[in-house]
mmCIF file of C-alpha atoms and ligand atoms in Angstrom:
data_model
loop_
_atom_site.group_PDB
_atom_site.id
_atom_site.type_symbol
_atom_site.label_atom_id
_atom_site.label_comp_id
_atom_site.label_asym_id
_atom_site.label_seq_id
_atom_site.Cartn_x
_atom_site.Cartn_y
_atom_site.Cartn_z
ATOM 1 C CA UNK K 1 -31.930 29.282 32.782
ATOM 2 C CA UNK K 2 -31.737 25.700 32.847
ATOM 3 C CA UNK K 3 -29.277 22.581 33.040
ATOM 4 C CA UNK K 4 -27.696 19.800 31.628
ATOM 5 C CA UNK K 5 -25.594 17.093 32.231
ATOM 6 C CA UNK K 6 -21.791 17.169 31.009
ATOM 7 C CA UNK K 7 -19.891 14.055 32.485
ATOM 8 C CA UNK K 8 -20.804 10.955 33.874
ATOM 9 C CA UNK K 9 -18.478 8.189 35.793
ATOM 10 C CA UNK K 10 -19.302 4.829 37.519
ATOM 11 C CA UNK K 11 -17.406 2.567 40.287
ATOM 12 C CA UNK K 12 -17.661 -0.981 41.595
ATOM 13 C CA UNK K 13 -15.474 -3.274 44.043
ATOM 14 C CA UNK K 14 -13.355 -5.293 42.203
ATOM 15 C CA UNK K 15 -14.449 -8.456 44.186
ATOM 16 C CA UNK K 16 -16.954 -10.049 42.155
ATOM 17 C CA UNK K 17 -19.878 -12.589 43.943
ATOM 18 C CA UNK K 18 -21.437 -15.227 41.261
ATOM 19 C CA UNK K 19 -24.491 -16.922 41.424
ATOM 20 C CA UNK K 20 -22.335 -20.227 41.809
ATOM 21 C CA UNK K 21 -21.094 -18.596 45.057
ATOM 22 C CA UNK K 22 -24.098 -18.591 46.543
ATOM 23 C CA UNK K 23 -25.009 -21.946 45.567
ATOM 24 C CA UNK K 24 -21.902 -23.188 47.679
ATOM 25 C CA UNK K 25 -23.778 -22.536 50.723
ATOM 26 C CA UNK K 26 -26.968 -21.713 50.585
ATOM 27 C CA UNK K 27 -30.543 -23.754 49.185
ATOM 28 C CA UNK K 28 -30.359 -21.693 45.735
ATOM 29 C CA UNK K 29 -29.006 -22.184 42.319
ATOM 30 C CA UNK K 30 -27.909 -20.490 39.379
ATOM 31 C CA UNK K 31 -30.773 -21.208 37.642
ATOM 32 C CA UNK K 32 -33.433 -19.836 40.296
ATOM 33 C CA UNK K 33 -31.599 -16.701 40.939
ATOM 34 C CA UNK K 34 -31.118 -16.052 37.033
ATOM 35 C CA UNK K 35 -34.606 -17.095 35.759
ATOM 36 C CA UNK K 36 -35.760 -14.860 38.607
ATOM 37 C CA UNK K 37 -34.190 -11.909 38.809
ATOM 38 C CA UNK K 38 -31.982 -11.718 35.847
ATOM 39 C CA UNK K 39 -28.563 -10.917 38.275
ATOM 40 C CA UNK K 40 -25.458 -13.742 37.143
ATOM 41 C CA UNK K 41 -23.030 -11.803 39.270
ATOM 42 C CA UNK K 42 -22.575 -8.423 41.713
ATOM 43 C CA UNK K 43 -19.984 -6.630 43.120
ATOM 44 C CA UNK K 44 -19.421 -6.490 47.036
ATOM 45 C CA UNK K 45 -16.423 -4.433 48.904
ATOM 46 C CA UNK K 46 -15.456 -0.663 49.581
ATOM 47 C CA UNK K 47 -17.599 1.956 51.735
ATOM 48 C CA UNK K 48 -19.952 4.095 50.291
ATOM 49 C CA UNK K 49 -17.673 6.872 50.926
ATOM 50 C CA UNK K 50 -14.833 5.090 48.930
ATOM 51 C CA UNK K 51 -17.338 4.355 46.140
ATOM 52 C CA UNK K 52 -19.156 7.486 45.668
ATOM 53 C CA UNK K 53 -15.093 9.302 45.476
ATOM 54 C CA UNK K 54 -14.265 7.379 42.771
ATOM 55 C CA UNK K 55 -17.165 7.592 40.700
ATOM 56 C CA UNK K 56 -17.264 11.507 41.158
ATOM 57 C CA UNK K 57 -13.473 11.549 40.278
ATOM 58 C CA UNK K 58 -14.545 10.332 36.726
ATOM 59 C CA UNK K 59 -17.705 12.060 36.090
ATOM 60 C CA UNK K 60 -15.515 14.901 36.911
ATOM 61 C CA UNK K 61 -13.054 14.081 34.701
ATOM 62 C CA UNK K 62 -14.980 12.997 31.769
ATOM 63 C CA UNK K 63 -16.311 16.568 32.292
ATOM 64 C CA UNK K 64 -13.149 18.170 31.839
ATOM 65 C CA UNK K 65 -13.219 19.707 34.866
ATOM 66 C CA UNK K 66 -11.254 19.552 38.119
ATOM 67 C CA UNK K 67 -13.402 19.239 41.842
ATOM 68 C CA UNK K 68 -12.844 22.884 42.448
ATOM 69 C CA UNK K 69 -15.317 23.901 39.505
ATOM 70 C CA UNK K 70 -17.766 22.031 41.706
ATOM 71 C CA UNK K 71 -19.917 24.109 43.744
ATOM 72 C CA UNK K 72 -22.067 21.745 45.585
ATOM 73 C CA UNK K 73 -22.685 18.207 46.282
ATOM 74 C CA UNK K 74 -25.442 16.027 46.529
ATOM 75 C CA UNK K 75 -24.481 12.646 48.074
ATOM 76 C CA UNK K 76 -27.838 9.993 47.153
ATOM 77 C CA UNK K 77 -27.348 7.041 50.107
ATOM 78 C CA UNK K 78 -29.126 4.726 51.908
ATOM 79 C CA UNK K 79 -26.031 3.481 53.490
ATOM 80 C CA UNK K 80 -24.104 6.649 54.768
ATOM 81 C CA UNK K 81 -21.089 4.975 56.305
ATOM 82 C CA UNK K 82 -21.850 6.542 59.496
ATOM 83 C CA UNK K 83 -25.047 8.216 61.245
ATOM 84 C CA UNK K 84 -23.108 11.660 61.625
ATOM 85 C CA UNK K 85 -21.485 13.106 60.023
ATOM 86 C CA UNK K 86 -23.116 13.111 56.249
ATOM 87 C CA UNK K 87 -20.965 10.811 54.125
ATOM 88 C CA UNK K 88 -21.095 13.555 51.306
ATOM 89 C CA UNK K 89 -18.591 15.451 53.772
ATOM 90 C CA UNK K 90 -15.968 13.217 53.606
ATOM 91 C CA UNK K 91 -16.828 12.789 49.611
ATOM 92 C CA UNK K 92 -16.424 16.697 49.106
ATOM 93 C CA UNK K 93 -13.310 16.752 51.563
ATOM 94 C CA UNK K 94 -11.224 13.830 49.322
ATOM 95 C CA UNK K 95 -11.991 15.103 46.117
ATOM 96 C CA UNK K 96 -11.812 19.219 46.746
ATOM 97 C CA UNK K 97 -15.203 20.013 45.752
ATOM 98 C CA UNK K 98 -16.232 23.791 46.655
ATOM 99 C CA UNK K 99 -19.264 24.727 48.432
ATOM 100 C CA UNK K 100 -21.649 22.830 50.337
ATOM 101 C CA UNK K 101 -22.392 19.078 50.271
ATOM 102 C CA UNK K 102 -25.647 17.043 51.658
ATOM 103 C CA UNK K 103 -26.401 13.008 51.741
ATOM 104 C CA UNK K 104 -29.988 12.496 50.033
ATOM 105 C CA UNK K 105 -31.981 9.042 51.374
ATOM 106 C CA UNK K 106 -35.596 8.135 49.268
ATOM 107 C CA UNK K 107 -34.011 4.346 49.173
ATOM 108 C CA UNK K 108 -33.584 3.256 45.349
ATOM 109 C CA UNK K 109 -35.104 6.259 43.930
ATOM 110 C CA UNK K 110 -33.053 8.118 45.583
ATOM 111 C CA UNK K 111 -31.066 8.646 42.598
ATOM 112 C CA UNK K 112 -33.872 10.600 40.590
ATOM 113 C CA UNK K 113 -34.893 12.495 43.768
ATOM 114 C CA UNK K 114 -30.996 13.707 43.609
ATOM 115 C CA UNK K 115 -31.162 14.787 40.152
ATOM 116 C CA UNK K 116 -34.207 16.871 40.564
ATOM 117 C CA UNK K 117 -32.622 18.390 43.646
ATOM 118 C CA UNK K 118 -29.372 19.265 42.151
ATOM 119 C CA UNK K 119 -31.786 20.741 39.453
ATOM 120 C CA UNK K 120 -33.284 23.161 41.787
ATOM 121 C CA UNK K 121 -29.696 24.029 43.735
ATOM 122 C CA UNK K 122 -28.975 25.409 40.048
ATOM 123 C CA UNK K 123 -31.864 27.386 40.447
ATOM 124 C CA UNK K 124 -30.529 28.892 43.175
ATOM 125 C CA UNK K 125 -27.437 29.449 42.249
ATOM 126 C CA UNK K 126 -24.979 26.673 42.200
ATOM 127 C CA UNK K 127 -23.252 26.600 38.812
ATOM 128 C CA UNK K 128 -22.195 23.309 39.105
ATOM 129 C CA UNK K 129 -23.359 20.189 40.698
ATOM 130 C CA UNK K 130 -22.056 16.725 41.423
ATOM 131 C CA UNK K 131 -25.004 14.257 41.727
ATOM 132 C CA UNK K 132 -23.476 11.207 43.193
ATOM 133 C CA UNK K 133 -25.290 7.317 43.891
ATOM 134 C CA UNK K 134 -23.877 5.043 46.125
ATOM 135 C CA UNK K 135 -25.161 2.502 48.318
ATOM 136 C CA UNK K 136 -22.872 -0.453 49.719
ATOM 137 C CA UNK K 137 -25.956 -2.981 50.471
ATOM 138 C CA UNK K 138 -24.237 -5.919 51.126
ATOM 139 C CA UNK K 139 -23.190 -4.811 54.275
ATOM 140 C CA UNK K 140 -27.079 -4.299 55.479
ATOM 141 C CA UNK K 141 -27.812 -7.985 53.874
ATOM 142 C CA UNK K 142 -28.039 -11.003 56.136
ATOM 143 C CA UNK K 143 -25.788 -13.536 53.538
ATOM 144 C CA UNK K 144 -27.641 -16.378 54.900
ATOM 145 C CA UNK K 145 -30.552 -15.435 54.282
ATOM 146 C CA UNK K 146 -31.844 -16.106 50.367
ATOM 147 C CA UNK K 147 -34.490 -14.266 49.920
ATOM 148 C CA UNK K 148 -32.390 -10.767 49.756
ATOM 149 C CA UNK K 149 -28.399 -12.182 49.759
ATOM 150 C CA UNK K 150 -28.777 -12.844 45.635
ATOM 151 C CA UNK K 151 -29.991 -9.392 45.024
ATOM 152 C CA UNK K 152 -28.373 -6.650 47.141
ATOM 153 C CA UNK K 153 -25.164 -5.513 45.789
ATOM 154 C CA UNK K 154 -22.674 -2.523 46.386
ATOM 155 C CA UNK K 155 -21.472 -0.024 43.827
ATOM 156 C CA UNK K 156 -21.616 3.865 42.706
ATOM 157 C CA UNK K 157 -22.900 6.013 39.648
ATOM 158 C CA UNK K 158 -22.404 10.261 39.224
ATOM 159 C CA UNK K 159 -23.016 13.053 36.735
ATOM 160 C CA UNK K 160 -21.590 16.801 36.681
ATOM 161 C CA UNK K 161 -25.117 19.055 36.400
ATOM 162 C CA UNK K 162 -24.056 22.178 34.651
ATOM 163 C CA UNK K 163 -26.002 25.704 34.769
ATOM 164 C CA UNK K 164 -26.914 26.288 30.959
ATOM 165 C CA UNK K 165 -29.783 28.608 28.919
ATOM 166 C CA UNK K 166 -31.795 25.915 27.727
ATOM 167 C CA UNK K 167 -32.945 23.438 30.164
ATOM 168 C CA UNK K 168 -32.686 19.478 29.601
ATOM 169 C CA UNK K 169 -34.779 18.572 32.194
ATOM 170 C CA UNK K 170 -37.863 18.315 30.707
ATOM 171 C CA UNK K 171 -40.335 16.753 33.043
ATOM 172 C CA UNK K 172 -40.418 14.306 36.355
ATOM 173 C CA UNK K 173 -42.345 12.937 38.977
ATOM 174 C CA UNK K 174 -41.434 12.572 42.751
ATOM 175 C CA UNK K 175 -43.676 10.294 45.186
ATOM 176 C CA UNK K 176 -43.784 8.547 48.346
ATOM 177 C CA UNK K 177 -46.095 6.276 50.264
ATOM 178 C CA UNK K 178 -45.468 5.628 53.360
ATOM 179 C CA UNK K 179 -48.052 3.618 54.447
ATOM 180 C CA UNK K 180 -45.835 0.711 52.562
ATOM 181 C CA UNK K 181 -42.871 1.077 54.908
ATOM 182 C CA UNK K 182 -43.376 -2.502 56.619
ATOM 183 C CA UNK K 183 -43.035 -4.261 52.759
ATOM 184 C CA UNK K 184 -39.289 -3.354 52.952
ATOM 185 C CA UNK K 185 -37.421 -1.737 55.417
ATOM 186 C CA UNK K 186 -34.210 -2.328 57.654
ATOM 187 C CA UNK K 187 -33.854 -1.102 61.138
ATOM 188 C CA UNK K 188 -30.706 0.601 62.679
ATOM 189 C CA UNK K 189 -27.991 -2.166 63.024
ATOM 190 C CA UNK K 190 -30.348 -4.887 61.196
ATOM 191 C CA UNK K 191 -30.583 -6.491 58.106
ATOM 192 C CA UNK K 192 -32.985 -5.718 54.726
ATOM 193 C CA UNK K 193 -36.536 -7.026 55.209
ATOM 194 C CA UNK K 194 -38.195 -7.043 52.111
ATOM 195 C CA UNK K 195 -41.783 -9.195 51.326
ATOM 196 C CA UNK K 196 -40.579 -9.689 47.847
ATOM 197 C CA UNK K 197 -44.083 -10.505 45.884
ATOM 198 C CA UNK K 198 -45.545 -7.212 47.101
ATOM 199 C CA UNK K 199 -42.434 -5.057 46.600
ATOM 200 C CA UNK K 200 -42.292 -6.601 43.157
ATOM 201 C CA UNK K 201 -46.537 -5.410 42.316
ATOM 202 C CA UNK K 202 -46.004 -2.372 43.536
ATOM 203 C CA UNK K 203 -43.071 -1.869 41.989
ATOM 204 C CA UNK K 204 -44.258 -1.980 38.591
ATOM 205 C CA UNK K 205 -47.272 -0.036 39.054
ATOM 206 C CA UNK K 206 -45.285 3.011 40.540
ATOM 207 C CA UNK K 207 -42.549 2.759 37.788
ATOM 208 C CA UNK K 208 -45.660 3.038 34.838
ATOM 209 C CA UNK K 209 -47.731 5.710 36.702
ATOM 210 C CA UNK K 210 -44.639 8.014 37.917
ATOM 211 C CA UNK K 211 -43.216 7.404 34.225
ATOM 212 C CA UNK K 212 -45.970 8.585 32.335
ATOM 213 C CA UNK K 213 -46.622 11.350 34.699
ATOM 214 C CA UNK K 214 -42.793 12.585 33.586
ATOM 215 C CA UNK K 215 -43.125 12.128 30.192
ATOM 216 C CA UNK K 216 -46.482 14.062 30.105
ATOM 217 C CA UNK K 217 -45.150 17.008 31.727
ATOM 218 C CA UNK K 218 -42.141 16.586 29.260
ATOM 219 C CA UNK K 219 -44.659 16.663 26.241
ATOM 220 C CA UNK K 220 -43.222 13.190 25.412
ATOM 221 C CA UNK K 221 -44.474 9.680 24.590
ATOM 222 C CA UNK K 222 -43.180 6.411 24.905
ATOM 223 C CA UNK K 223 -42.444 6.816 21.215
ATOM 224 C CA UNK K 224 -39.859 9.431 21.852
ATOM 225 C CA UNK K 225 -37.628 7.850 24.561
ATOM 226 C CA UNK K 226 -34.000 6.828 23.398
ATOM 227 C CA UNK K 227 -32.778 5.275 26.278
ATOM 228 C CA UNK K 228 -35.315 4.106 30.038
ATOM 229 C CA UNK K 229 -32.934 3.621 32.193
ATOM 230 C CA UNK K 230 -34.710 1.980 34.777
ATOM 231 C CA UNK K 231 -34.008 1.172 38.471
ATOM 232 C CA UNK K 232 -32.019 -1.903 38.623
ATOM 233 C CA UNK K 233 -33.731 -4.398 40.793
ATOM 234 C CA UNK K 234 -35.262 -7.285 38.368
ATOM 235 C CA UNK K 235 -35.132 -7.970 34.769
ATOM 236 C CA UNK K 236 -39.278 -9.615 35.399
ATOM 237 C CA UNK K 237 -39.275 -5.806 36.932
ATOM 238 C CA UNK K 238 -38.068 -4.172 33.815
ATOM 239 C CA UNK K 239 -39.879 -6.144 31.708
ATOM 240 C CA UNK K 240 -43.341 -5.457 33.112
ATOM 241 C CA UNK K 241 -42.229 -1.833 33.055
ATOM 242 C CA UNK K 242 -41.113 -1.833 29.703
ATOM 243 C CA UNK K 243 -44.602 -4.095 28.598
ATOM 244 C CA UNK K 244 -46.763 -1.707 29.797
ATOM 245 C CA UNK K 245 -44.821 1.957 28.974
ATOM 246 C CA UNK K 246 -44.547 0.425 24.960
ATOM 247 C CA UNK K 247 -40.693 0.576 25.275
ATOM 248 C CA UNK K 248 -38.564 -2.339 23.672
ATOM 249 C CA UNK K 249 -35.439 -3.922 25.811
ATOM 250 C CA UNK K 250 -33.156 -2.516 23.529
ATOM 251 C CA UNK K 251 -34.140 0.725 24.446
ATOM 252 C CA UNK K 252 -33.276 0.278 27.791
ATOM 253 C CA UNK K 253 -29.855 0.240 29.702
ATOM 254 C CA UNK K 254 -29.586 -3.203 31.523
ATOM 255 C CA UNK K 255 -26.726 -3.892 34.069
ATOM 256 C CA UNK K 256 -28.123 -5.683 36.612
ATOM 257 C CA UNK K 257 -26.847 -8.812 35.191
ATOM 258 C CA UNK K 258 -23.372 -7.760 35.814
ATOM 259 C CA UNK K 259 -23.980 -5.801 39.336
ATOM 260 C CA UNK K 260 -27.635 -6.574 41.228
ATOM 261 C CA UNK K 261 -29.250 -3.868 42.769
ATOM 262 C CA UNK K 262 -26.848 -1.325 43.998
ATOM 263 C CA UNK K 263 -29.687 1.444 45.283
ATOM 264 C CA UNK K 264 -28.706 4.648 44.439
ATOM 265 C CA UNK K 265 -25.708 3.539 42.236
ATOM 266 C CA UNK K 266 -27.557 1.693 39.774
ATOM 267 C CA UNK K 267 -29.437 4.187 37.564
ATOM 268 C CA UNK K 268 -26.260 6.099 37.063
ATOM 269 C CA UNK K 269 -24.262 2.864 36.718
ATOM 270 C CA UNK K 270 -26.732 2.080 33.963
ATOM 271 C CA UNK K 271 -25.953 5.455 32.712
ATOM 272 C CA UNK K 272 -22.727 5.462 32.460
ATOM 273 C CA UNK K 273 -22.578 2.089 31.128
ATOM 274 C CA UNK K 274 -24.860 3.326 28.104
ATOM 275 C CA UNK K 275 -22.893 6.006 27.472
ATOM 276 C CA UNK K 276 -19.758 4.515 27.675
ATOM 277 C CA UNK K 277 -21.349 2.018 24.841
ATOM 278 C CA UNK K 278 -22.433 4.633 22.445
ATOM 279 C CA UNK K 279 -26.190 4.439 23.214
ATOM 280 C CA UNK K 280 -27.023 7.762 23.799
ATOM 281 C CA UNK K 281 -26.604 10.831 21.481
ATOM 282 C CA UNK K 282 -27.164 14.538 21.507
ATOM 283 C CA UNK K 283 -30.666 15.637 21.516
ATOM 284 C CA UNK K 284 -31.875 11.929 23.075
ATOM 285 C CA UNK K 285 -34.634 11.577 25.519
ATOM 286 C CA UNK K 286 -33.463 9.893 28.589
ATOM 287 C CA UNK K 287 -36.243 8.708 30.897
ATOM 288 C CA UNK K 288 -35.130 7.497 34.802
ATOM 289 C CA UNK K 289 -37.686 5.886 36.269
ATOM 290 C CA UNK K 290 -37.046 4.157 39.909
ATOM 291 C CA UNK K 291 -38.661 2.553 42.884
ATOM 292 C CA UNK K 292 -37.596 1.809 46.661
ATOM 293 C CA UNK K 293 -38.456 1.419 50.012
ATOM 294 C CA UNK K 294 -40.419 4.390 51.495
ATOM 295 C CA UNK K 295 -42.138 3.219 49.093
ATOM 296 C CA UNK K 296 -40.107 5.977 47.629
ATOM 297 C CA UNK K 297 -40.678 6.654 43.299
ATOM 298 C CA UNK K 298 -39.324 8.927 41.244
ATOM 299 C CA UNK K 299 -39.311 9.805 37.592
ATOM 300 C CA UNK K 300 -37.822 12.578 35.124
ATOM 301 C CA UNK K 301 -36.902 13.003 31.434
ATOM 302 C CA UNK K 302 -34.100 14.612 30.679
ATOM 303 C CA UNK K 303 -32.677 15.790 26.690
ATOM 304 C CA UNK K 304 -28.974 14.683 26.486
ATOM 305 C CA UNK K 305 -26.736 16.939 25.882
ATOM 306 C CA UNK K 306 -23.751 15.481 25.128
HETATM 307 C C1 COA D 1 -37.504 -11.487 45.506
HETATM 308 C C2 COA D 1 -38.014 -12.037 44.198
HETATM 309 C C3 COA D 1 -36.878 -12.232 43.223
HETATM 310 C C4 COA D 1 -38.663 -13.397 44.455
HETATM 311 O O1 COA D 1 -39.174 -13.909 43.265
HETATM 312 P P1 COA D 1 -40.675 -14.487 43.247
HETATM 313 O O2 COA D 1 -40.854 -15.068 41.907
HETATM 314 O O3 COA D 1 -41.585 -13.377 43.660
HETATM 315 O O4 COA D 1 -40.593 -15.604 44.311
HETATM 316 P P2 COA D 1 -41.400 -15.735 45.682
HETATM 317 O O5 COA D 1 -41.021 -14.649 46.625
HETATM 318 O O6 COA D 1 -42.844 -15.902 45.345
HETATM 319 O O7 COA D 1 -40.788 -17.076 46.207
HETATM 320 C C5 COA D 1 -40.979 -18.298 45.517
HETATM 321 C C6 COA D 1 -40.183 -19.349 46.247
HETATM 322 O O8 COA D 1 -38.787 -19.155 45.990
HETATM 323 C C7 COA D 1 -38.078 -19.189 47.212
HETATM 324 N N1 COA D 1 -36.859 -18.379 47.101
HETATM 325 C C8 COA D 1 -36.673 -17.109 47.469
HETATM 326 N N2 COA D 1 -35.401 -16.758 47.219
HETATM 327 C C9 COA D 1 -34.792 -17.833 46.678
HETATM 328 C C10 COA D 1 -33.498 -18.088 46.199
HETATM 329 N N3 COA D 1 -32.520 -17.148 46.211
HETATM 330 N N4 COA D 1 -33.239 -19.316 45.695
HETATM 331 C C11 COA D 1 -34.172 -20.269 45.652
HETATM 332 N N5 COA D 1 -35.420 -20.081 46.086
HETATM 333 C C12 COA D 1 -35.735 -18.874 46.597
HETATM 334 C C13 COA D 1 -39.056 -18.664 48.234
HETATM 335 O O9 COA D 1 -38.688 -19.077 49.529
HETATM 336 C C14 COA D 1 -40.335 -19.298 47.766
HETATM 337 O O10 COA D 1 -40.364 -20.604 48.234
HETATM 338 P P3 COA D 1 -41.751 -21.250 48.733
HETATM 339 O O11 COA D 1 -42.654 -21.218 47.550
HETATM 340 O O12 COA D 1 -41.328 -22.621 49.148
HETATM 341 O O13 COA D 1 -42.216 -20.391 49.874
HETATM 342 C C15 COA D 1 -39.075 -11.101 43.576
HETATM 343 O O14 COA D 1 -40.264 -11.132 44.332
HETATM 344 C C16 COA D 1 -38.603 -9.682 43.520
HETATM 345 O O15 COA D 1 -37.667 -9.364 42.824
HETATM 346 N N6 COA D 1 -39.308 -8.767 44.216
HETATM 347 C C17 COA D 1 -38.970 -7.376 44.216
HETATM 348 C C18 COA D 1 -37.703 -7.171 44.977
HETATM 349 C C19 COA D 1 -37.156 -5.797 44.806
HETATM 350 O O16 COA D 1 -37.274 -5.202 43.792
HETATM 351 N N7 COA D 1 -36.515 -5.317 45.855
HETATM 352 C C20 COA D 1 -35.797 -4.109 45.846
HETATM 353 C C21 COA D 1 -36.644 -2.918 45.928
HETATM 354 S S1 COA D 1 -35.663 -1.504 45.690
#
């Protein structure tokens, strides 16, 4: 008994912020935020709630399937649009979904953590599984404040899991450290603190390690990835990541450019945006790899099965 994935859908406010937006009021430029984090433009608007439906809709959809073959929900946040109850209620109440229904929070790697989860709720059982990521960080984002405005962004990714003989998860990696919580962290009713340089060391050193740690269990090198869809936070991020693991850039789905770092919702926006281009075919290895405040990691390579 295993599982694999069978549709996959994406959503984003239609209001988009440019770099030249924040250059109207704040001591930044195009240039700095570009050179430095590779983001041109993001997306802010909608709840979490509104976001994650939407998304969901279409991975449903592009599944052929209709929210009453789902059978349980996992809801990846770090932005629930309220403390109680769990936004994933509300998400499994507007779209019909059957069974039960849970909000997941490990911060940007929260979207791994939810995959490996949903994994496991097969194992006991479910049949089908809607893994959902969305995060709406701009509204957790002091704007006038440069240091985090330029990279925080909102937006939503999801896949159908499906119960099936052979299993396409193949190997992954879950960690935490929370002795790092003061590098990053926002308080109820405050505002992201992050201390960039560290977040950014770290960062790169968890992606590698929790990487290779997946692909070993998989019985997979570098060599054999098709696709890394990394956690979108930096291209310099990415890079590093890709530098060290021996995987090229175009072997790995970039979208920060057109979104920032949307949390939860940017591994499966990267996904989806792959797919939707073609780049990944039946038999692929797909490695996630991701990174967040905690500090929160998480790793796993999956075979595609579409
Ligand atoms: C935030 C980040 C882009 C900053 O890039 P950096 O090259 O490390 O830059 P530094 O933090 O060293 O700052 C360099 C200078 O740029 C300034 N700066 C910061 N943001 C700026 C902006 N938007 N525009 C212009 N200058 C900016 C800093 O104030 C600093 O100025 P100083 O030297 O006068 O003090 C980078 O550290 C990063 O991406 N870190 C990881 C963040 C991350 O992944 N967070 C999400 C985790 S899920």
């Amino acid at each position: 008994m295993g599982a694999r994935i069978i549709g996959v859908g994406q959503a984003v406010p239609d209001r988009v912020v440019t770099n030249a937006d924040f250059e109207a009021y704040l001591d930044t430029s195009d240039t700095w935020i570009t050179e430095r984090t590779g983001i041109r433009e993001r997306r802010f608007g909608g709840t979490t709630s509104s976001l994650a439906i939407e998304a969901g809709r279409r991975a449903i959809a592009d599944a052929g399937l209709t929210p009453g073959d789902i059978d349980f929900l996992v809801l990846s946040t770090t932005t629930p649009d309220q403390t109680v109850p769990a936004t994933s209620a509300e998400v499994s109440h507007q779209l019909g979904t059957r069974g039960g229904a849970m909000d997941l929070n490990a911060a940007c790697a929260g979207y791994v953590y939810a995959l490996v989860v949903a994994r496991g709720m097969i194992a006991s059982g479910a049949h089908r599984v809607l893994v959902i990521g969305s995060d709406t960080l701009s509204r957790i984002t002091d704007q006038n404040d440069r240091s985090t405005a330029v990279l925080f962004a909102d937006g939503a990714g999801a896949v159908v899991m499906e119960r099936a003989d052979e299993d396409d998860l193949l190997g992954w990696d879950l960690g935490v450290d929370g002795a790092a919580r003061p590098i990053l962290y926002c308080d109820h009713g405050g505002y992201m603190y992050m201390e960039g340089r560290e977040v950014f060391k770290r960062a790169v050193r968890v992606m590698v390690e929790s990487s290779e740690t997946a692909m070993k269990q998989a019985g997979v090198n570098a060599d054999d990835i098709a696709l890394l869809v990394p956690h979108q936070a930096n291209l310099r991020i990415i890079q590093a990541a890709n530098e060290r693991l021996g995987i090229s850039l175009d072997r790995t789905a970039v979208v920060l450019d057109r979104y920032g770092n949307t949390s939860s919702g940017s591994i499966p926006l990267a996904l989806a945006d792959a797919v939707a281009q073609g780049r990944l075919h039946p038999g692929d290895h797909v490695l996630f790899t991701g990174f967040g405040a905690g500090m929160t990691w998480a790793s796993a390579v999956w075979r595609w099965a579409r």
